[in-house]
Amino acid sequence: MFWKKHKPDLHPEWLIVGLGNPGGEYKGTRHNVGFEVIDQLAEKHRIKLDKSKHRARYGLGRIGDAVVVLVKPLTYMNLSGQAVAPIARDYGILPDHILAIADDLDLPVGMLRLRESGGAGGHNGHKSLNQYLKTQDYPRIKIGIGKADKSETIDHVLGAFDPADKELVVPAIRRAVEVVEEMTSGGYGSALHLVED
């Protein structure tokens, strides 16, 4: 009698979380660039976001040799930590291996920054992660969306990119995917050369 080989459980080393808001009305908005990075990673590395728990959609797979969890919180931005913290606990992933990807008003459109830790900087997603992870010492990729010109900040972040900004953001999202890949394979120092100071 032949026994089916049991697929060994994957033990993820990294939790990669894209911050954003769920729902079709938020697709393509400035606040959802983190979701777009997760979607591109999932497609490129054939990782199915087929799990639903802790108010999040997520999936396990490999980026190169690294086993990762890709996460899209479904809590809305300002409650992101409620989804991320319990998933991290489930898999025993410490904050220094939780890589958060989010928009940043203080950076010009399309600019990327990589930081090992830091304050929330007024970003409600990071505020929630800081609260529920009980630390701000987790790495993050910031994708510049620029400041509002005349519109209020809320209208700006929840609005779609205009064509000129879209031309800058699309390649920035692709580069953010490359930063994640480098981070999971070579660590922070290796990934730092892919972004601006």
Coordinates of N, CA and C in Angstrom, one line a residue, residues 30 103-110 121-122 143-157 161-162 165:
R30 N -4.7 56.1 -3.0 CA -3.4 56.4 -2.4 C -3.1 55.6 -1.2
D103 N 1.5 53.7 2.6 CA 1.7 55.0 2.0 C 2.3 56.0 2.9
D104 N 2.9 57.0 2.4 CA 3.5 58.1 3.3 C 3.3 59.4 2.6
L105 N 2.5 60.3 3.4 CA 2.2 61.6 2.9 C 3.5 62.5 2.8
D106 N 4.4 62.3 3.7 CA 5.6 63.2 3.8 C 6.7 62.9 2.8
L107 N 6.5 61.9 1.9 CA 7.4 61.6 0.9 C 6.9 62.0 -0.5
P108 N 7.7 62.5 -1.4 CA 7.2 62.8 -2.7 C 6.6 61.6 -3.4
V109 N 5.7 61.8 -4.3 CA 5.1 60.7 -5.0 C 6.1 59.8 -5.6
G110 N 6.0 58.5 -5.3 CA 6.9 57.5 -5.9 C 8.2 57.3 -5.2
G121 N 4.4 58.6 12.8 CA 4.4 59.7 11.8 C 3.0 60.2 11.4
G122 N 2.0 60.0 12.3 CA 0.7 60.4 11.9 C -0.1 59.4 11.1
I143 N 5.9 54.2 0.9 CA 5.8 54.6 -0.5 C 5.2 56.0 -0.5
G144 N 5.9 56.9 -1.1 CA 5.5 58.3 -1.1 C 4.2 58.6 -1.9
I145 N 3.3 59.3 -1.4 CA 2.1 59.6 -2.1 C 1.9 61.2 -2.2
G146 N 2.8 61.9 -1.6 CA 2.8 63.3 -1.6 C 1.7 63.9 -0.8
K147 N 1.9 65.2 -0.5 CA 0.9 65.9 0.4 C -0.3 66.4 -0.5
A148 N -1.4 66.6 0.1 CA -2.5 67.2 -0.6 C -2.2 68.7 -1.0
D149 N -2.7 69.1 -2.1 CA -2.5 70.5 -2.5 C -3.6 71.4 -1.9
K150 N -4.8 71.1 -2.3 CA -5.9 71.9 -1.8 C -6.9 71.1 -1.0
S151 N -7.0 69.8 -1.3 CA -7.9 68.9 -0.7 C -7.5 68.6 0.7
E152 N -8.5 68.2 1.5 CA -8.2 67.8 2.9 C -7.4 66.5 2.8
T153 N -6.6 66.2 3.9 CA -5.8 65.0 3.9 C -6.6 63.7 3.7
I154 N -7.8 63.6 4.4 CA -8.6 62.4 4.2 C -9.0 62.2 2.8
D155 N -9.5 63.3 2.1 CA -9.9 63.2 0.7 C -8.7 62.8 -0.1
H156 N -7.5 63.3 0.2 CA -6.3 63.0 -0.6 C -5.9 61.5 -0.5
V157 N -5.8 61.0 0.7 CA -5.4 59.6 0.9 C -6.4 58.6 0.3
F161 N -5.0 58.2 -7.7 CA -3.9 58.9 -8.3 C -4.3 59.6 -9.6
D162 N -3.9 60.8 -9.8 CA -4.1 61.4 -11.1 C -3.1 60.7 -12.1
D165 N 0.8 61.3 -11.4 CA 1.2 60.6 -10.2 C 1.3 59.1 -10.4

